[in-house]
Amino acid sequence: MTVHEQLVVTALSVSYGRRKAIDGLSLATIRAGTVTALVGPNGAGKSTILKALAQIVPSTGALLFGSTNLRLLKPRERAGLIGFMPQALPQGTELTVIESVIVAMQGAVSKGGLERQAVAVLQRLNIVQLSLSSLDQLSGGERQLVSLAQAIARSPRLLFLDEPTSALDLARQLQVMQQVRALAEEGAAVIMVLHDLSLAARWADQVIVLDRGRLYATGSPQDVLTPAMLADVYGVHARVERIGDQVVVLPESAVPPRSTV
Amino acid sequence: MSTVVSQHERLADEALAAYAGLKRRRRILLAILGFGVIAAFLLDLGTGPASISIRDAASSLLGFTELSRAQGVILWQVRLPVAVMAVLVGASLSLAGAEMQTVLANPLAEPFTLGISYAAALGAALAIVLGIGVTSLGGPWLVAGNAFLFALAALFLVQALTRLTNAGAETLILFGIALGFAASAVLSLVQFIASAEALQQIVFWSMGSLARADWTVLSILAGVLVLVVPFSLRAAWPLTALRLGEERAISLGFDTDRLRLMALIRVSLLAATSVAFVGVVGFVGLIAPHIARMLVGEDHRYFLPASLLVGALTVSAASIASKLIVPGIVIPIGIVTALVGLPGFVWLVVRRHRRPA
């Protein structure tokens, strides 16, 4: 297991047309074997950053993982290294669950072991009973688990998850977060976009707070998730409680709009 | 502990066996479709105003029996080309529709709904009336060549418009409809100024008819299909990946822009050659892939061949129907497919909107 590798992101910029969504963002080092939560209000640029890191949207800036320049990888090499879970799977796809995982493994696994390995991934996420269900018949939570299965099918060393728990009930949230921790322990560097700050506090080693495309703060959950940050970035008064060594965020009321002068 | 492990392995084996069963069912369905195409083809040969039975037709084709001279001419020069044409055109249009629906992520995409057929009709009409063409060959080649280029241009125009405006899938269809209207308006204008003789040719052309089949035309259609199908099948995995969404497909290392471009080139070749020689045959490229999808799902290793076979079967059936509806008269095939296809189209739209968001 190589725990020494780290992801270094420097001067990342993303433009949509003439609008700069992200402008020269540098992130703190993200070590393999850890889980990083990317948080911030709607429109802060969280998903855009994740897509830029996965090179799904064009961007500029340095992306280094260990001694590998991610920008110089061929698409197939990149696909073997980076697992990406988008916010949602498209509607109306009449593929079965197992087919969707098999197609996600194409080229990464030798033909013979393909189906067995796809089944192993489904078992890992406890959804093997859905193998032959059509993606279209799944509930929102099941779709999310299948999407995660596709993302981890190639055992990537960099795993980027865009709101992996947004449609999940409590039991499945727990299950997914445990899997994410397990994947990190196996050596992956995980970055996930989360809206639930208490979830971020519970499961992430490091929290990155974004505000309107800029880096606001980076650090451990305890250091970063403070009432001052919540008022400043989210515009809410919130209580931040400690239960044991866990941080729990309880929003209470909106901060009156900042004066624009 | 060991019971947990064996339980785990038992579940894995069950899932694998179930998937193997699914694949087996799909292969059987493909075989059934293949036999269906052969059966419809023979039935098509045996149907028509002149009484030649299926058995006589089949045994004559295989060289077992000699037909009378008149019957021989009817079989070899009328029925056989038409029946082969039905199979080739159905296969081409349906495969084109299937690939289009996948790469445009739109279940309503097909050469007809994207205005490509009308653009081809316009190209053909211009060649008929004005003798304006891009090929130096004369006659039917001028008409077909022009139809082909107009179809190609329409496809790329709709693509470019959609890309420029950064619009979604629904907009693409709207652009296609607009283009279809524009082409048919200009077509009306051309018809208005055309001579009576040219007008008749244009109207006949745009109805969509298998009667224009001759062996040269058939070899071109077959050639295009033989050229395109291996490339389609080779793209089966990336096309399947595209069904998981653009972002997922890119993250899996597929170049989706290139994939889309190559697929649209294949689609243009298939659709434009079919339309150029047969005229406007609507809805086959729309409905047949949907039937295929319902039968074998969207793993494109099965979906593409199934679409091709269902398309061939559909147009063969339409060809048979076109000879039976009014005894003694062969109705142009485009009319038959439109009459049958339109309710199918409405059904697809309704079904789509009923789906929970």
Coordinates of C-alpha atoms in Angstrom, one line a residue:
Chain A
M1 CA 0.0 0.0 0.0
T2 CA 1.4 3.4 -1.0
V3 CA 0.2 5.9 1.5
H4 CA 2.9 8.4 0.5
E5 CA 1.2 9.6 -2.7
Q6 CA -0.6 12.8 -2.5
L7 CA -2.8 14.9 -4.8
V8 CA -1.6 18.4 -5.3
V9 CA -3.9 20.9 -7.0
T10 CA -2.4 24.3 -8.0
A11 CA -3.9 27.3 -9.7
L12 CA -6.9 25.5 -10.9
S13 CA -9.2 27.6 -13.2
V14 CA -12.4 26.5 -15.0
S15 CA -14.4 28.7 -17.4
Y16 CA -17.9 28.3 -18.7
G17 CA -17.9 30.4 -21.8
R18 CA -16.7 33.8 -20.7
R19 CA -17.6 33.3 -17.0
K20 CA -14.8 32.0 -14.8
A21 CA -16.4 29.5 -12.4
I22 CA -13.1 28.8 -10.6
D23 CA -10.2 31.2 -10.8
G24 CA -6.8 30.1 -9.7
L25 CA -7.7 27.8 -6.9
S26 CA -5.0 25.9 -5.0
L27 CA -6.0 23.2 -2.6
A28 CA -4.3 21.8 0.4
T29 CA -2.5 18.6 -0.2
I30 CA -4.8 15.6 -0.3
R31 CA -3.0 12.4 0.9
A32 CA -3.8 8.9 -0.2
G33 CA -5.6 7.0 2.5
T34 CA -7.6 10.0 3.6
V35 CA -11.1 11.3 3.1
T36 CA -11.6 15.0 2.2
A37 CA -15.0 16.6 2.3
L38 CA -15.7 19.5 -0.1
V39 CA -18.4 21.7 1.4
G40 CA -19.9 25.1 0.7
P41 CA -23.2 26.7 -0.3
N42 CA -25.0 26.0 -3.6
G43 CA -23.0 27.6 -6.5
A44 CA -19.7 27.6 -4.6
G45 CA -18.1 25.5 -7.3
K46 CA -17.9 22.2 -5.5
S47 CA -19.1 20.0 -8.4
T48 CA -17.1 22.0 -10.9
I49 CA -13.9 21.4 -9.0
L50 CA -14.6 17.7 -8.8
K51 CA -15.3 17.5 -12.5
A52 CA -12.2 19.5 -13.3
L53 CA -10.1 17.1 -11.1
A54 CA -11.6 14.2 -12.9
Q55 CA -10.9 16.1 -16.2
I56 CA -14.5 15.9 -17.3
V57 CA -14.6 19.6 -17.9
P58 CA -11.7 21.5 -19.4
S59 CA -9.5 23.4 -16.9
T60 CA -6.1 24.9 -16.4
G61 CA -3.6 24.5 -13.6
A62 CA -1.4 21.8 -12.2
L63 CA -2.9 18.4 -11.2
L64 CA -0.2 16.1 -9.7
F65 CA -0.8 12.8 -8.0
G66 CA 2.5 11.5 -6.5
S67 CA 4.9 11.9 -9.4
T68 CA 2.2 11.5 -12.0
N69 CA 1.0 14.5 -13.9
L70 CA -2.7 13.8 -14.3
R71 CA -2.9 16.0 -17.4
L72 CA -0.5 13.8 -19.3
L73 CA -2.3 10.6 -18.8
K74 CA -4.1 8.9 -21.8
P75 CA -7.8 8.7 -21.3
R76 CA -7.7 5.0 -20.5
E77 CA -4.9 5.3 -18.0
R78 CA -6.8 8.1 -16.3
A79 CA -9.9 6.0 -16.1
G80 CA -7.9 3.3 -14.3
L81 CA -6.6 5.8 -11.8
I82 CA -9.6 8.1 -11.2
G83 CA -13.1 7.0 -10.2
F84 CA -15.8 9.6 -10.6
M85 CA -19.4 9.5 -9.3
P86 CA -21.6 12.1 -10.9
Q87 CA -24.5 13.7 -9.0
A88 CA -27.1 11.7 -10.9
L89 CA -27.4 8.9 -13.4
P90 CA -29.5 9.8 -16.5
Q91 CA -33.1 8.7 -16.6
G92 CA -34.5 6.3 -19.0
T93 CA -31.6 3.9 -19.3
E94 CA -32.7 0.3 -19.8
L95 CA -29.4 -1.3 -18.8
T96 CA -29.4 -3.8 -16.0
V97 CA -27.4 -3.0 -12.9
I98 CA -24.7 -5.7 -13.6
E99 CA -24.3 -4.5 -17.2
S100 CA -23.8 -1.0 -16.0
V101 CA -20.9 -2.1 -13.7
I102 CA -19.4 -4.4 -16.4
V103 CA -19.3 -1.6 -18.9
A104 CA -17.6 0.6 -16.3
M105 CA -14.9 -2.1 -16.0
Q106 CA -14.3 -2.5 -19.7
G107 CA -10.6 -2.5 -20.5
A108 CA -9.5 -2.4 -16.8
V109 CA -10.2 -6.1 -16.1
S110 CA -9.4 -9.1 -18.2
K111 CA -12.4 -10.5 -20.0
G112 CA -12.6 -13.7 -18.1
G113 CA -12.8 -12.2 -14.6
L114 CA -15.1 -9.3 -15.6
E115 CA -18.5 -10.6 -14.6
R116 CA -17.3 -12.2 -11.4
Q117 CA -15.6 -9.0 -10.4
A118 CA -18.7 -6.9 -11.2
V119 CA -20.6 -9.2 -8.9
A120 CA -18.0 -8.7 -6.2
V121 CA -18.4 -4.9 -6.4
L122 CA -22.2 -5.3 -6.1
Q123 CA -21.8 -7.5 -3.1
R124 CA -19.4 -5.1 -1.5
L125 CA -22.2 -2.5 -1.7
N126 CA -24.9 -5.0 -0.7
I127 CA -26.9 -4.6 -3.9
V128 CA -26.1 -7.9 -5.6
Q129 CA -29.8 -8.8 -5.4
L130 CA -30.4 -5.9 -7.9
S131 CA -28.1 -7.4 -10.5
L132 CA -30.7 -7.9 -13.2
S133 CA -33.0 -5.0 -12.3
S134 CA -33.1 -2.3 -15.0
L135 CA -31.6 1.0 -13.9
D136 CA -34.9 2.6 -14.7
Q137 CA -36.7 0.5 -12.0
L138 CA -34.5 1.5 -9.2
S139 CA -35.3 3.9 -6.3
G140 CA -33.2 7.1 -6.0
G141 CA -31.1 5.5 -3.2
E142 CA -30.5 2.3 -5.2
R143 CA -29.4 4.4 -8.2
Q144 CA -26.9 6.2 -6.1
L145 CA -25.4 2.9 -4.8
V146 CA -25.2 1.6 -8.4
S147 CA -23.5 4.8 -9.4
L148 CA -21.0 4.3 -6.6
A149 CA -20.5 0.8 -7.7
Q150 CA -19.6 2.0 -11.2
A151 CA -17.2 4.6 -9.7
I152 CA -15.3 2.0 -7.7
A153 CA -15.4 -0.8 -10.2
R154 CA -11.8 -0.3 -11.3
S155 CA -10.4 0.1 -7.8
P156 CA -9.3 3.6 -8.5
R157 CA -6.6 5.3 -6.3
L158 CA -8.3 8.7 -6.6
L159 CA -12.0 8.7 -5.9
F160 CA -14.2 11.7 -6.5
L161 CA -17.8 11.5 -5.3
D162 CA -20.4 14.2 -6.0
E163 CA -22.9 14.1 -3.2
P164 CA -22.8 10.3 -2.7
T165 CA -25.4 10.3 0.0
S166 CA -28.0 12.9 -1.1
A167 CA -30.7 10.3 -1.9
L168 CA -29.9 7.8 0.8
D169 CA -31.7 6.9 4.0
L170 CA -29.8 6.8 7.3
A171 CA -28.9 3.2 7.1
R172 CA -27.5 3.5 3.6
Q173 CA -25.7 6.7 4.4
L174 CA -23.9 4.9 7.1
Q175 CA -23.2 2.0 4.8
V176 CA -21.8 4.2 2.0
M177 CA -19.7 6.2 4.4
Q178 CA -18.2 3.0 5.9
Q179 CA -17.4 1.9 2.4
V180 CA -15.8 5.2 1.6
R181 CA -13.6 4.9 4.8
A182 CA -12.7 1.3 3.8
L183 CA -11.7 2.4 0.3
A184 CA -9.5 5.1 1.9
E185 CA -8.0 2.6 4.2
E186 CA -7.1 0.5 1.2
G187 CA -5.1 3.4 -0.1
A188 CA -7.4 5.6 -2.1
A189 CA -7.5 9.4 -1.8
V190 CA -11.2 10.2 -1.6
I191 CA -12.7 13.7 -2.2
M192 CA -16.5 14.0 -1.8
V193 CA -18.9 16.9 -2.1
L194 CA -21.2 16.9 0.8
H195 CA -24.1 19.1 1.9
D196 CA -24.6 17.5 5.3
L197 CA -21.9 19.1 7.5
S198 CA -22.4 16.7 10.3
L199 CA -21.8 13.9 8.0
A200 CA -18.6 15.6 6.8
A201 CA -17.5 16.1 10.4
R202 CA -18.2 12.5 11.2
W203 CA -16.4 10.8 8.3
A204 CA -13.9 13.2 6.8
D205 CA -10.3 13.7 7.9
Q206 CA -10.1 17.0 6.2
V207 CA -12.8 19.6 5.3
I208 CA -12.4 22.1 2.5
V209 CA -14.8 25.1 2.6
L210 CA -15.5 26.9 -0.7
D211 CA -17.3 30.2 -1.1
R212 CA -18.1 31.5 -4.6
G213 CA -15.3 29.7 -6.3
R214 CA -12.7 30.6 -3.7
L215 CA -11.1 28.6 -1.0
Y216 CA -12.4 29.8 2.4
A217 CA -10.8 27.4 4.8
T218 CA -9.1 24.0 5.0
G219 CA -8.5 21.9 8.1
S220 CA -9.9 19.2 10.4
P221 CA -13.6 19.2 10.9
Q222 CA -13.2 20.6 14.4
D223 CA -11.1 23.5 13.2
V224 CA -13.2 24.4 10.2
L225 CA -16.8 23.9 11.1
T226 CA -17.3 26.9 13.4
P227 CA -20.3 29.2 13.9
A228 CA -18.3 32.1 12.5
M229 CA -17.6 30.2 9.2
L230 CA -21.3 29.1 9.0
A231 CA -22.5 32.7 9.4
D232 CA -19.9 34.0 6.9
V233 CA -20.2 31.4 4.2
Y234 CA -23.7 30.0 4.5
G235 CA -25.4 33.0 6.0
V236 CA -26.9 31.0 8.9
H237 CA -26.6 31.2 12.7
A238 CA -25.8 27.7 13.8
R239 CA -24.9 25.9 16.9
V240 CA -21.9 23.7 16.6
E241 CA -22.0 21.0 19.4
R242 CA -19.6 18.4 20.4
I243 CA -20.9 15.0 21.3
G244 CA -17.9 13.0 22.5
D245 CA -15.3 13.7 19.9
Q246 CA -17.9 14.3 17.2
V247 CA -18.9 17.7 15.8
V248 CA -22.7 18.3 15.1
V249 CA -23.9 21.3 13.2
L250 CA -27.4 22.6 14.0
P251 CA -28.6 25.5 11.8
E252 CA -31.0 27.8 13.7
S253 CA -31.7 31.0 11.8
A254 CA -30.7 33.0 8.8
V255 CA -28.2 35.8 9.2
P256 CA -29.7 39.1 7.9
P257 CA -28.4 39.9 4.5
R258 CA -24.9 41.5 4.4
S259 CA -24.9 45.1 3.4
T260 CA -23.5 45.5 -0.1
V261 CA -21.7 48.7 0.6
Chain B
M1 CA -17.5 -17.7 9.6
S2 CA -17.2 -20.3 6.9
T3 CA -21.0 -20.4 6.5
V4 CA -20.9 -16.7 6.0
V5 CA -18.2 -17.1 3.3
S6 CA -20.1 -19.9 1.6
Q7 CA -23.3 -17.9 1.7
H8 CA -21.5 -15.0 0.1
E9 CA -20.1 -17.2 -2.6
R10 CA -23.5 -18.8 -3.2
L11 CA -25.1 -15.4 -3.8
A12 CA -22.3 -14.5 -6.2
D13 CA -22.8 -17.7 -8.1
E14 CA -26.5 -17.1 -8.3
A15 CA -26.0 -13.6 -9.6
L16 CA -23.6 -14.9 -12.3
A17 CA -25.9 -17.7 -13.3
A18 CA -28.8 -15.3 -13.5
Y19 CA -26.8 -13.0 -15.8
A20 CA -25.7 -16.0 -17.9
G21 CA -29.4 -16.9 -18.3
L22 CA -30.2 -13.3 -19.3
K23 CA -27.5 -13.4 -22.0
R24 CA -28.7 -16.8 -23.2
R25 CA -32.3 -15.5 -23.5
R26 CA -31.1 -12.5 -25.5
R27 CA -29.1 -14.7 -27.9
I28 CA -32.2 -16.9 -28.4
L29 CA -34.3 -13.7 -29.1
L30 CA -31.7 -12.6 -31.7
A31 CA -32.0 -16.0 -33.4
I32 CA -35.8 -15.8 -33.4
L33 CA -35.6 -12.4 -34.9
G34 CA -33.2 -13.7 -37.6
F35 CA -35.7 -16.5 -38.5
G36 CA -38.5 -13.9 -38.4
V37 CA -36.7 -11.8 -41.0
I38 CA -36.2 -14.9 -43.2
A39 CA -39.8 -15.9 -42.9
A40 CA -41.1 -12.3 -43.7
F41 CA -38.7 -12.2 -46.6
L42 CA -40.1 -15.4 -48.1
L43 CA -43.7 -14.3 -47.4
D44 CA -42.9 -11.0 -49.2
L45 CA -41.7 -13.0 -52.2
G46 CA -44.8 -15.1 -52.2
T47 CA -47.2 -12.1 -52.0
G48 CA -48.4 -10.1 -54.9
P49 CA -50.9 -9.8 -57.7
A50 CA -49.3 -12.6 -59.8
S51 CA -49.9 -15.9 -58.1
I52 CA -46.5 -17.4 -57.2
S53 CA -46.6 -19.4 -54.0
I54 CA -44.0 -19.0 -51.3
R55 CA -43.0 -22.6 -51.9
D56 CA -42.5 -22.1 -55.6
A57 CA -40.6 -18.9 -55.0
A58 CA -38.3 -20.5 -52.4
S59 CA -37.6 -23.6 -54.4
S60 CA -37.0 -21.6 -57.5
L61 CA -34.6 -19.3 -55.7
L62 CA -32.7 -22.4 -54.5
G63 CA -32.7 -23.7 -58.1
F64 CA -35.0 -26.7 -57.4
T65 CA -37.9 -25.8 -59.7
E66 CA -38.2 -24.0 -63.0
L67 CA -40.9 -21.4 -63.1
S68 CA -42.7 -20.3 -66.3
R69 CA -40.9 -17.5 -68.1
A70 CA -43.4 -14.9 -67.0
Q71 CA -43.3 -16.1 -63.4
G72 CA -39.5 -16.2 -63.5
V73 CA -39.4 -12.5 -64.6
I74 CA -41.8 -11.5 -61.9
L75 CA -39.9 -13.3 -59.2
W76 CA -36.4 -12.3 -60.2
Q77 CA -36.9 -8.8 -61.5
V78 CA -39.8 -7.6 -59.5
R79 CA -40.4 -9.4 -56.3
L80 CA -36.9 -10.4 -55.3
P81 CA -35.3 -6.9 -55.6
V82 CA -38.2 -5.4 -53.7
A83 CA -38.0 -8.0 -50.9
V84 CA -34.2 -7.6 -50.6
M85 CA -34.6 -3.8 -50.6
A86 CA -37.2 -4.1 -47.8
V87 CA -34.8 -6.0 -45.7
L88 CA -31.8 -3.7 -46.4
V89 CA -33.7 -0.5 -46.0
G90 CA -35.3 -1.6 -42.8
A91 CA -32.0 -2.7 -41.3
S92 CA -30.3 0.5 -42.3
L93 CA -32.9 2.9 -41.1
S94 CA -33.3 1.1 -37.8
L95 CA -29.6 0.8 -37.1
A96 CA -29.3 4.5 -37.9
G97 CA -32.2 5.3 -35.5
A98 CA -30.7 3.1 -32.8
E99 CA -27.3 4.8 -32.9
M100 CA -28.8 8.2 -33.2
Q101 CA -31.0 7.7 -30.1
T102 CA -28.0 6.6 -28.1
V103 CA -25.5 9.3 -29.1
L104 CA -28.1 12.1 -28.9
A105 CA -29.5 10.7 -25.7
N106 CA -32.9 11.1 -27.1
P107 CA -35.5 8.4 -27.6
L108 CA -37.3 10.4 -30.3
A109 CA -34.3 10.8 -32.6
E110 CA -34.4 9.2 -36.0
P111 CA -33.6 10.4 -39.5
F112 CA -37.3 11.3 -40.1
T113 CA -37.9 13.3 -36.9
L114 CA -34.7 15.2 -37.4
G115 CA -35.8 16.5 -40.8
I116 CA -33.2 14.5 -42.6
S117 CA -35.7 12.7 -44.8
Y118 CA -37.3 15.9 -46.0
A119 CA -33.9 17.5 -46.7
A120 CA -33.1 14.4 -48.8
A121 CA -36.4 14.8 -50.6
L122 CA -35.6 18.4 -51.3
G123 CA -32.2 17.4 -52.7
A124 CA -33.8 14.8 -54.9
A125 CA -36.5 17.3 -56.1
L126 CA -33.8 19.9 -57.0
A127 CA -32.0 17.2 -59.0
I128 CA -35.2 16.1 -60.8
V129 CA -36.4 19.6 -61.7
L130 CA -33.3 21.6 -62.3
G131 CA -30.8 18.9 -63.0
I132 CA -28.6 20.6 -60.4
G133 CA -26.4 18.1 -58.9
V134 CA -23.0 17.6 -57.4
T135 CA -22.2 14.4 -59.2
S136 CA -21.3 14.3 -62.9
L137 CA -23.3 11.1 -63.3
G138 CA -26.7 11.5 -64.8
G139 CA -30.2 10.2 -64.2
P140 CA -31.0 8.3 -61.0
W141 CA -27.5 8.8 -59.7
L142 CA -27.8 12.5 -59.8
V143 CA -31.1 12.3 -57.8
A144 CA -29.7 9.8 -55.3
G145 CA -26.4 11.7 -54.9
N146 CA -28.1 14.9 -54.3
A147 CA -30.5 13.4 -51.8
F148 CA -27.5 11.9 -50.0
L149 CA -25.7 15.2 -49.7
F150 CA -28.7 17.1 -48.6
A151 CA -29.4 14.5 -45.9
L152 CA -25.8 14.7 -44.8
A153 CA -25.9 18.5 -44.7
A154 CA -29.2 18.5 -42.7
L155 CA -27.8 16.2 -40.1
F156 CA -24.7 18.3 -39.6
L157 CA -26.6 21.5 -39.6
V158 CA -28.9 20.3 -36.8
Q159 CA -25.9 19.1 -34.9
A160 CA -24.0 22.3 -35.3
L161 CA -27.1 24.4 -34.3
T162 CA -27.6 22.4 -31.1
R163 CA -23.9 22.6 -30.2
L164 CA -23.7 26.3 -30.9
T165 CA -26.7 27.1 -28.7
N166 CA -25.5 24.6 -26.1
A167 CA -29.1 23.3 -26.1
G168 CA -30.4 20.0 -24.8
A169 CA -31.9 17.0 -26.4
E170 CA -35.5 18.3 -26.7
T171 CA -34.2 21.4 -28.6
L172 CA -32.4 19.2 -31.0
I173 CA -35.6 17.6 -32.0
L174 CA -37.3 21.0 -32.3
F175 CA -34.4 22.1 -34.6
G176 CA -35.0 19.0 -36.6
I177 CA -38.7 19.6 -36.9
A178 CA -38.0 23.2 -38.0
L179 CA -35.5 22.0 -40.6
G180 CA -38.1 19.5 -41.8
F181 CA -40.7 22.2 -42.3
A182 CA -38.2 24.5 -44.0
A183 CA -37.2 21.7 -46.4
S184 CA -40.7 20.8 -47.1
A185 CA -41.6 24.5 -47.8
V186 CA -38.8 24.8 -50.3
L187 CA -39.9 21.4 -51.7
S188 CA -43.4 22.8 -52.3
L189 CA -41.8 25.8 -54.0
V190 CA -39.8 23.5 -56.3
Q191 CA -43.0 21.5 -57.0
F192 CA -44.8 24.7 -57.8
I193 CA -42.4 25.7 -60.5
A194 CA -41.8 22.1 -61.7
S195 CA -43.2 20.8 -65.0
A196 CA -46.0 18.3 -64.8
E197 CA -43.7 15.4 -65.6
A198 CA -41.1 16.4 -63.0
L199 CA -43.8 17.0 -60.4
Q200 CA -45.1 13.5 -60.8
Q201 CA -41.5 12.2 -60.4
I202 CA -41.0 14.3 -57.2
V203 CA -44.3 13.2 -55.6
F204 CA -43.6 9.6 -56.5
W205 CA -40.0 10.0 -55.1
S206 CA -41.1 11.5 -51.8
M207 CA -43.7 8.8 -51.1
G208 CA -41.1 6.3 -50.4
S209 CA -41.3 3.2 -52.6
L210 CA -39.4 0.0 -52.8
A211 CA -40.2 -0.3 -56.5
R212 CA -37.0 1.6 -57.5
A213 CA -35.0 -1.5 -56.5
D214 CA -32.5 -2.8 -59.0
W215 CA -29.4 -4.8 -58.5
T216 CA -27.0 -1.9 -58.6
V217 CA -29.0 0.0 -56.0
L218 CA -29.2 -3.1 -53.9
S219 CA -25.5 -3.7 -54.0
I220 CA -24.9 -0.1 -52.9
L221 CA -27.2 -0.4 -49.9
A222 CA -25.8 -3.8 -49.0
G223 CA -22.3 -2.4 -49.4
V224 CA -23.0 0.5 -47.0
L225 CA -24.5 -1.9 -44.5
V226 CA -21.6 -4.3 -44.7
L227 CA -19.2 -1.4 -44.4
V228 CA -20.9 0.2 -41.4
V229 CA -22.1 -2.7 -39.3
P230 CA -18.6 -3.8 -38.1
F231 CA -17.8 -0.3 -37.0
S232 CA -21.1 -0.1 -35.2
L233 CA -20.5 -3.3 -33.4
R234 CA -17.0 -2.3 -32.5
A235 CA -18.4 0.8 -30.8
A236 CA -20.9 -1.3 -28.8
W237 CA -19.1 -0.8 -25.5
P238 CA -18.5 3.0 -25.7
L239 CA -22.1 3.4 -26.9
T240 CA -23.3 1.4 -23.9
A241 CA -21.2 3.5 -21.6
L242 CA -22.8 6.6 -23.1
R243 CA -26.1 5.4 -21.8
L244 CA -24.7 6.0 -18.3
G245 CA -24.4 9.7 -19.1
E246 CA -21.8 11.9 -20.8
E247 CA -19.8 12.5 -17.6
R248 CA -19.6 8.8 -16.7
A249 CA -18.6 7.9 -20.2
I250 CA -15.8 10.5 -20.2
S251 CA -14.6 9.4 -16.7
L252 CA -14.4 5.8 -18.1
G253 CA -11.9 7.1 -20.7
F254 CA -14.1 7.3 -23.7
D255 CA -13.8 10.2 -26.1
T256 CA -17.5 11.0 -26.4
D257 CA -17.0 13.8 -29.0
R258 CA -15.3 11.4 -31.3
L259 CA -17.7 8.6 -30.6
R260 CA -20.6 10.9 -31.4
L261 CA -19.0 12.1 -34.6
M262 CA -18.2 8.6 -35.8
A263 CA -21.7 7.4 -35.0
L264 CA -23.3 10.3 -36.8
I265 CA -21.1 9.6 -39.9
R266 CA -22.4 6.0 -39.8
V267 CA -25.9 7.2 -39.3
S268 CA -25.6 9.7 -42.3
L269 CA -24.3 7.0 -44.5
L270 CA -27.1 4.5 -43.6
A271 CA -30.0 7.0 -43.6
A272 CA -28.9 9.0 -46.6
T273 CA -28.4 6.1 -48.9
S274 CA -31.7 4.5 -47.8
V275 CA -33.6 7.8 -48.3
A276 CA -31.8 8.5 -51.5
F277 CA -32.9 5.3 -53.2
V278 CA -36.2 4.6 -51.5
G279 CA -37.5 8.1 -50.6
V280 CA -39.2 9.1 -47.4
V281 CA -39.9 6.1 -45.2
G282 CA -40.8 7.4 -41.8
F283 CA -40.9 6.0 -38.3
V284 CA -39.1 2.8 -38.9
G285 CA -35.9 4.2 -37.5
L286 CA -37.9 5.4 -34.5
I287 CA -40.1 2.5 -33.6
A288 CA -37.9 -0.5 -34.5
P289 CA -35.1 0.4 -32.0
H290 CA -37.7 0.8 -29.3
I291 CA -39.0 -2.6 -29.9
A292 CA -35.5 -4.0 -29.9
R293 CA -34.8 -2.2 -26.6
M294 CA -37.8 -3.7 -25.0
L295 CA -36.7 -7.2 -26.2
V296 CA -33.0 -7.2 -25.4
G297 CA -32.3 -4.1 -23.3
E298 CA -29.5 -1.6 -24.0
D299 CA -26.3 -3.6 -23.9
H300 CA -25.4 -2.5 -27.4
R301 CA -23.8 -5.9 -28.2
Y302 CA -27.4 -7.1 -28.4
F303 CA -29.3 -3.9 -28.9
L304 CA -27.6 -3.0 -32.2
P305 CA -28.1 -6.3 -34.0
A306 CA -31.6 -6.6 -32.6
S307 CA -32.5 -3.1 -33.9
L308 CA -31.1 -4.1 -37.3
L309 CA -33.2 -7.3 -37.4
V310 CA -36.4 -5.7 -36.0
G311 CA -36.0 -3.0 -38.7
A312 CA -35.7 -5.5 -41.5
L313 CA -38.6 -7.4 -40.1
T314 CA -40.8 -4.3 -39.9
V315 CA -40.2 -3.1 -43.4
S316 CA -40.6 -6.6 -44.8
A317 CA -43.9 -6.8 -43.0
A318 CA -44.8 -3.4 -44.3
S319 CA -43.9 -4.5 -47.8
I320 CA -46.2 -7.5 -47.5
A321 CA -49.0 -5.2 -46.1
S322 CA -48.5 -2.7 -49.0
K323 CA -49.4 -5.5 -51.4
L324 CA -52.4 -6.8 -49.4
I325 CA -54.3 -3.6 -48.3
V326 CA -55.7 -2.9 -51.8
P327 CA -55.8 -6.1 -53.8
G328 CA -53.9 -5.7 -57.1
I329 CA -52.2 -2.4 -56.1
V330 CA -48.9 -1.9 -54.4
I331 CA -49.2 1.1 -52.1
P332 CA -45.9 3.0 -51.6
I333 CA -44.2 1.7 -48.5
G334 CA -43.7 5.2 -47.0
I335 CA -47.5 5.5 -46.7
V336 CA -47.7 2.2 -44.9
T337 CA -45.0 2.9 -42.4
A338 CA -46.3 6.3 -41.7
L339 CA -49.8 5.0 -41.0
V340 CA -48.5 2.3 -38.7
G341 CA -45.7 4.4 -37.3
L342 CA -47.6 7.5 -36.3
P343 CA -49.6 5.8 -33.5
G344 CA -46.4 4.3 -32.3
F345 CA -44.8 7.7 -32.2
V346 CA -47.7 9.1 -30.1
W347 CA -47.4 6.1 -27.8
L348 CA -43.7 6.7 -27.3
V349 CA -44.3 10.3 -26.4
V350 CA -47.1 9.5 -23.9
R351 CA -45.0 6.7 -22.4
R352 CA -42.1 9.0 -21.9
H353 CA -44.1 11.7 -20.1
R354 CA -45.8 9.2 -17.8
R355 CA -42.4 8.1 -16.5
P356 CA -41.8 9.4 -13.0
A357 CA -39.2 12.2 -13.0

